[in-house]
Amino acid sequence: MTRDVATASPEATLKSVAWSLDYNDVSALPVVDTRHHPIGIISEADLLRRQAGLPDTEGRDQMRETAAVDRHTMDARTAGDLMSTPVLTARPDWGIVETARFLHARGVKRLPVIDDTGTLMGIVSRSDLLRPMLRRDDAIHDEIVDEVLGRTLRMTPGGVTVTVQEGIVTLSGRVEEHSTIPIIEHLCLSVDGVVSVDQYLEYAVEDLPPDSARDTDDR
């Protein structure tokens, strides 16, 4: 999430909101009360929606006829008047997948992040969730080899070969116990930037129940 968040007060004028959006190079601002609790969101789209309903400077009424702008929007003078409510929020302990699913399910582009007291901590947007996808393949490779296989699983170097291409991880080689394979897969999938994992691992000892072993081999 972005921690240094530009905000607006409910009393902020729409012109000051527009200046703040432009100055901070953002598309929306959380509107916060005196306790720094988010109470709404005001965005470029909100300002444009209101602007679209204003009289045409050349006397044409086509825009007013086609724009679906209600009287409340037209009469708005402050951020509090125009903001979208209720405000949807996220918690700082949410993972990328949970946050992405929430954004998708609610059809929003960003979420203010609040602590246990409801105080604004930051904001997370769709672009924040896409950043791990931009991670370089060599950085993903090194984390899997050094952190996942080395420090976490304490595996002998060279036992598992790791290749990464466009975020797709391929594992080959041999491990001691069959039960280690799904653990390796799960840990690799948790690495930022990993799109999927293909494994072609062999094992020396079968230590999984028959049904579980069959499922693992099918993958």
mmCIF file of C-alpha atoms in Angstrom:
data_model
loop_
_atom_site.group_PDB
_atom_site.id
_atom_site.type_symbol
_atom_site.label_atom_id
_atom_site.label_comp_id
_atom_site.label_asym_id
_atom_site.label_seq_id
_atom_site.Cartn_x
_atom_site.Cartn_y
_atom_site.Cartn_z
ATOM 1 C CA MET A 1 0.000 0.000 0.000
ATOM 2 C CA THR A 2 0.952 3.662 -0.313
ATOM 3 C CA ARG A 3 1.462 5.119 3.162
ATOM 4 C CA ASP A 4 1.937 8.797 2.332
ATOM 5 C CA VAL A 5 -1.652 9.494 1.328
ATOM 6 C CA ALA A 6 -3.058 12.808 0.179
ATOM 7 C CA THR A 7 -6.480 13.392 1.714
ATOM 8 C CA ALA A 8 -9.286 15.914 1.667
ATOM 9 C CA SER A 9 -11.519 17.227 4.411
ATOM 10 C CA PRO A 10 -15.300 17.203 3.948
ATOM 11 C CA GLU A 11 -15.174 21.011 3.815
ATOM 12 C CA ALA A 12 -12.560 21.141 1.027
ATOM 13 C CA THR A 13 -13.753 23.027 -2.044
ATOM 14 C CA LEU A 14 -14.006 21.143 -5.314
ATOM 15 C CA LYS A 15 -11.371 23.404 -6.823
ATOM 16 C CA SER A 16 -8.916 22.572 -4.033
ATOM 17 C CA VAL A 17 -9.671 18.885 -4.557
ATOM 18 C CA ALA A 18 -8.868 19.250 -8.262
ATOM 19 C CA TRP A 19 -5.583 20.985 -7.428
ATOM 20 C CA SER A 20 -4.676 18.265 -4.939
ATOM 21 C CA LEU A 21 -5.425 15.474 -7.421
ATOM 22 C CA ASP A 22 -3.216 17.163 -10.004
ATOM 23 C CA TYR A 23 -0.392 18.065 -7.596
ATOM 24 C CA ASN A 24 -0.183 14.585 -6.064
ATOM 25 C CA ASP A 25 -0.674 12.837 -9.422
ATOM 26 C CA VAL A 26 -3.477 10.623 -8.093
ATOM 27 C CA SER A 27 -6.956 9.859 -9.370
ATOM 28 C CA ALA A 28 -8.795 9.923 -6.030
ATOM 29 C CA LEU A 29 -8.545 11.202 -2.461
ATOM 30 C CA PRO A 30 -9.887 9.677 0.745
ATOM 31 C CA VAL A 31 -12.091 12.169 2.565
ATOM 32 C CA VAL A 32 -11.292 12.056 6.288
ATOM 33 C CA ASP A 33 -12.874 13.489 9.409
ATOM 34 C CA THR A 34 -11.054 15.259 12.248
ATOM 35 C CA ARG A 35 -9.906 11.903 13.679
ATOM 36 C CA HIS A 36 -8.372 10.967 10.320
ATOM 37 C CA HIS A 37 -11.045 8.319 9.771
ATOM 38 C CA PRO A 38 -12.007 7.848 6.098
ATOM 39 C CA ILE A 39 -15.649 8.753 5.512
ATOM 40 C CA GLY A 40 -15.717 8.784 1.714
ATOM 41 C CA ILE A 41 -13.772 8.900 -1.539
ATOM 42 C CA ILE A 42 -13.709 11.716 -4.085
ATOM 43 C CA SER A 43 -12.252 11.002 -7.497
ATOM 44 C CA GLU A 44 -11.546 12.565 -10.860
ATOM 45 C CA ALA A 45 -14.625 10.739 -12.129
ATOM 46 C CA ASP A 46 -16.773 12.485 -9.507
ATOM 47 C CA LEU A 47 -15.483 15.896 -10.555
ATOM 48 C CA LEU A 48 -15.925 15.121 -14.244
ATOM 49 C CA ARG A 49 -19.441 13.836 -13.658
ATOM 50 C CA ARG A 50 -20.362 17.119 -12.032
ATOM 51 C CA GLN A 51 -18.565 19.137 -14.709
ATOM 52 C CA ALA A 52 -20.469 17.286 -17.421
ATOM 53 C CA GLY A 53 -23.739 18.560 -16.019
ATOM 54 C CA LEU A 54 -22.802 22.232 -16.074
ATOM 55 C CA PRO A 55 -24.302 24.517 -18.727
ATOM 56 C CA ASP A 56 -22.411 24.604 -22.027
ATOM 57 C CA THR A 57 -20.364 27.813 -22.296
ATOM 58 C CA GLU A 58 -21.485 28.217 -25.918
ATOM 59 C CA GLY A 59 -25.156 27.737 -25.138
ATOM 60 C CA ARG A 60 -25.457 24.158 -26.406
ATOM 61 C CA ASP A 61 -27.525 21.793 -24.286
ATOM 62 C CA GLN A 62 -26.432 18.484 -25.817
ATOM 63 C CA MET A 63 -24.167 17.594 -22.919
ATOM 64 C CA ARG A 64 -26.870 18.306 -20.362
ATOM 65 C CA GLU A 65 -29.326 16.174 -22.273
ATOM 66 C CA THR A 66 -27.028 13.154 -22.390
ATOM 67 C CA ALA A 67 -25.342 13.404 -18.983
ATOM 68 C CA ALA A 68 -27.115 11.558 -16.195
ATOM 69 C CA VAL A 69 -26.276 13.955 -13.394
ATOM 70 C CA ASP A 70 -28.640 14.252 -10.459
ATOM 71 C CA ARG A 71 -29.459 17.461 -8.642
ATOM 72 C CA HIS A 72 -27.388 16.481 -5.594
ATOM 73 C CA THR A 73 -24.295 16.223 -7.784
ATOM 74 C CA MET A 74 -25.040 19.501 -9.525
ATOM 75 C CA ASP A 75 -25.461 21.325 -6.223
ATOM 76 C CA ALA A 76 -22.226 19.933 -4.723
ATOM 77 C CA ARG A 77 -19.766 22.545 -3.525
ATOM 78 C CA THR A 78 -17.428 20.582 -1.262
ATOM 79 C CA ALA A 79 -15.712 17.203 -1.082
ATOM 80 C CA GLY A 80 -18.273 16.118 1.486
ATOM 81 C CA ASP A 81 -21.090 16.938 -0.907
ATOM 82 C CA LEU A 82 -19.635 15.005 -3.835
ATOM 83 C CA MET A 83 -17.767 12.100 -2.217
ATOM 84 C CA SER A 84 -18.814 8.486 -2.681
ATOM 85 C CA THR A 85 -20.107 6.767 0.448
ATOM 86 C CA PRO A 86 -20.061 4.455 2.274
ATOM 87 C CA VAL A 87 -16.317 4.031 1.987
ATOM 88 C CA LEU A 88 -14.983 0.491 1.569
ATOM 89 C CA THR A 89 -11.757 -0.195 3.455
ATOM 90 C CA ALA A 90 -9.018 -2.817 3.763
ATOM 91 C CA ARG A 91 -6.946 -4.012 6.712
ATOM 92 C CA PRO A 92 -3.131 -3.944 6.780
ATOM 93 C CA ASP A 93 -2.864 -7.715 7.278
ATOM 94 C CA TRP A 94 -4.752 -8.569 4.073
ATOM 95 C CA GLY A 95 -2.705 -10.416 1.479
ATOM 96 C CA ILE A 96 -2.502 -9.543 -2.208
ATOM 97 C CA VAL A 97 -4.949 -12.254 -3.255
ATOM 98 C CA GLU A 98 -7.550 -11.335 -0.621
ATOM 99 C CA THR A 99 -7.300 -7.641 -1.492
ATOM 100 C CA ALA A 100 -7.513 -8.295 -5.239
ATOM 101 C CA ARG A 101 -10.622 -10.444 -4.799
ATOM 102 C CA PHE A 102 -12.283 -7.768 -2.666
ATOM 103 C CA LEU A 103 -11.527 -5.046 -5.223
ATOM 104 C CA HIS A 104 -12.884 -7.207 -8.032
ATOM 105 C CA ALA A 105 -16.003 -8.287 -6.148
ATOM 106 C CA ARG A 106 -16.902 -4.717 -5.155
ATOM 107 C CA GLY A 107 -15.964 -3.164 -8.495
ATOM 108 C CA VAL A 108 -13.683 -0.487 -7.017
ATOM 109 C CA LYS A 109 -10.209 0.670 -8.015
ATOM 110 C CA ARG A 110 -8.760 1.511 -4.602
ATOM 111 C CA LEU A 111 -9.248 0.922 -0.881
ATOM 112 C CA PRO A 112 -8.209 3.056 2.085
ATOM 113 C CA VAL A 113 -6.349 0.904 4.627
ATOM 114 C CA ILE A 114 -7.343 1.430 8.268
ATOM 115 C CA ASP A 115 -6.049 0.187 11.614
ATOM 116 C CA ASP A 116 -8.066 -1.212 14.522
ATOM 117 C CA THR A 117 -9.245 2.276 15.507
ATOM 118 C CA GLY A 118 -10.489 3.115 12.019
ATOM 119 C CA THR A 119 -7.610 5.544 11.408
ATOM 120 C CA LEU A 120 -6.294 5.853 7.867
ATOM 121 C CA MET A 121 -2.915 4.120 7.434
ATOM 122 C CA GLY A 122 -2.577 4.188 3.656
ATOM 123 C CA ILE A 123 -4.305 3.303 0.429
ATOM 124 C CA VAL A 124 -4.021 0.278 -1.851
ATOM 125 C CA SER A 125 -4.903 0.418 -5.531
ATOM 126 C CA ARG A 126 -5.040 -1.931 -8.464
ATOM 127 C CA SER A 127 -1.621 -0.706 -9.584
ATOM 128 C CA ASP A 128 -0.156 -1.637 -6.177
ATOM 129 C CA LEU A 129 -1.402 -5.195 -6.626
ATOM 130 C CA LEU A 130 0.189 -5.399 -10.065
ATOM 131 C CA ARG A 131 3.672 -4.401 -8.871
ATOM 132 C CA PRO A 132 4.715 -7.959 -7.951
ATOM 133 C CA MET A 133 3.956 -8.970 -11.547
ATOM 134 C CA LEU A 134 6.704 -6.566 -12.654
ATOM 135 C CA ARG A 135 9.355 -8.362 -10.613
ATOM 136 C CA ARG A 136 12.312 -9.643 -12.636
ATOM 137 C CA ASP A 137 12.716 -13.364 -13.215
ATOM 138 C CA ASP A 138 16.245 -13.415 -11.777
ATOM 139 C CA ALA A 139 15.009 -11.877 -8.501
ATOM 140 C CA ILE A 140 12.270 -14.516 -8.265
ATOM 141 C CA HIS A 141 14.814 -17.269 -8.990
ATOM 142 C CA ASP A 142 17.208 -16.050 -6.313
ATOM 143 C CA GLU A 143 14.496 -15.825 -3.656
ATOM 144 C CA ILE A 144 13.291 -19.366 -4.352
ATOM 145 C CA VAL A 145 16.801 -20.813 -4.300
ATOM 146 C CA ASP A 146 18.128 -18.822 -1.342
ATOM 147 C CA GLU A 147 15.042 -18.331 0.856
ATOM 148 C CA VAL A 148 12.590 -21.123 0.004
ATOM 149 C CA LEU A 149 14.923 -24.035 -0.710
ATOM 150 C CA GLY A 150 17.885 -22.855 1.313
ATOM 151 C CA ARG A 151 16.804 -21.112 4.501
ATOM 152 C CA THR A 152 13.249 -22.380 4.887
ATOM 153 C CA LEU A 153 13.535 -26.001 3.740
ATOM 154 C CA ARG A 154 17.299 -26.373 4.311
ATOM 155 C CA MET A 155 17.667 -28.457 1.186
ATOM 156 C CA THR A 156 21.020 -29.479 -0.265
ATOM 157 C CA PRO A 157 22.079 -27.041 -3.008
ATOM 158 C CA GLY A 158 21.655 -28.496 -6.467
ATOM 159 C CA GLY A 159 19.028 -31.049 -5.512
ATOM 160 C CA VAL A 160 16.279 -29.012 -7.160
ATOM 161 C CA THR A 161 16.852 -27.010 -10.314
ATOM 162 C CA VAL A 162 14.842 -23.794 -10.605
ATOM 163 C CA THR A 163 14.152 -21.898 -13.811
ATOM 164 C CA VAL A 164 11.908 -18.851 -14.136
ATOM 165 C CA GLN A 165 10.518 -17.397 -17.350
ATOM 166 C CA GLU A 166 7.923 -14.638 -17.401
ATOM 167 C CA GLY A 167 7.065 -15.467 -13.793
ATOM 168 C CA ILE A 168 6.455 -19.167 -14.507
ATOM 169 C CA VAL A 169 8.594 -21.321 -12.212
ATOM 170 C CA THR A 170 9.771 -24.746 -13.339
ATOM 171 C CA LEU A 171 11.159 -27.184 -10.750
ATOM 172 C CA SER A 172 13.079 -30.305 -11.674
ATOM 173 C CA GLY A 173 15.354 -32.709 -9.833
ATOM 174 C CA ARG A 174 14.950 -35.046 -6.899
ATOM 175 C CA VAL A 175 13.874 -34.695 -3.282
ATOM 176 C CA GLU A 176 14.084 -37.189 -0.454
ATOM 177 C CA GLU A 177 10.404 -37.427 0.570
ATOM 178 C CA HIS A 178 7.290 -37.192 -1.590
ATOM 179 C CA SER A 179 5.558 -34.966 0.990
ATOM 180 C CA THR A 180 8.150 -32.257 0.364
ATOM 181 C CA ILE A 181 6.912 -31.615 -3.181
ATOM 182 C CA PRO A 182 3.548 -29.923 -2.375
ATOM 183 C CA ILE A 183 5.306 -27.864 0.311
ATOM 184 C CA ILE A 184 7.844 -26.603 -2.228
ATOM 185 C CA GLU A 185 5.042 -25.765 -4.675
ATOM 186 C CA HIS A 186 3.062 -23.862 -2.053
ATOM 187 C CA LEU A 187 6.065 -21.843 -0.892
ATOM 188 C CA CYS A 188 7.073 -20.988 -4.458
ATOM 189 C CA LEU A 189 3.559 -19.753 -5.226
ATOM 190 C CA SER A 190 3.795 -17.405 -2.230
ATOM 191 C CA VAL A 191 6.837 -15.626 -3.702
ATOM 192 C CA ASP A 192 6.023 -12.189 -5.137
ATOM 193 C CA GLY A 193 5.932 -12.238 -8.927
ATOM 194 C CA VAL A 194 5.297 -15.948 -9.368
ATOM 195 C CA VAL A 195 2.518 -16.613 -11.884
ATOM 196 C CA SER A 196 2.449 -20.405 -11.686
ATOM 197 C CA VAL A 197 4.621 -23.402 -10.803
ATOM 198 C CA ASP A 198 5.341 -26.434 -12.984
ATOM 199 C CA GLN A 199 7.125 -29.231 -11.162
ATOM 200 C CA TYR A 200 8.834 -32.330 -12.516
ATOM 201 C CA LEU A 201 10.295 -33.572 -9.264
ATOM 202 C CA GLU A 202 11.149 -37.164 -8.392
ATOM 203 C CA TYR A 203 11.380 -38.526 -4.869
ATOM 204 C CA ALA A 204 13.184 -41.316 -3.036
ATOM 205 C CA VAL A 205 10.687 -42.099 -0.271
ATOM 206 C CA GLU A 206 6.910 -42.411 -0.567
ATOM 207 C CA ASP A 207 5.496 -40.965 2.662
ATOM 208 C CA LEU A 208 2.055 -39.792 1.484
ATOM 209 C CA PRO A 209 -1.244 -41.712 1.775
ATOM 210 C CA PRO A 210 -2.192 -43.418 -1.530
ATOM 211 C CA ASP A 211 -4.889 -40.898 -2.492
ATOM 212 C CA SER A 212 -2.708 -37.879 -1.703
ATOM 213 C CA ALA A 213 0.231 -39.373 -3.554
ATOM 214 C CA ARG A 214 -1.928 -39.964 -6.648
ATOM 215 C CA ASP A 215 -3.187 -36.369 -6.613
ATOM 216 C CA THR A 216 0.336 -34.998 -6.334
ATOM 217 C CA ASP A 217 1.614 -37.168 -9.164
ATOM 218 C CA ASP A 218 -1.276 -36.095 -11.409
ATOM 219 C CA ARG A 219 -0.118 -32.501 -11.144
#
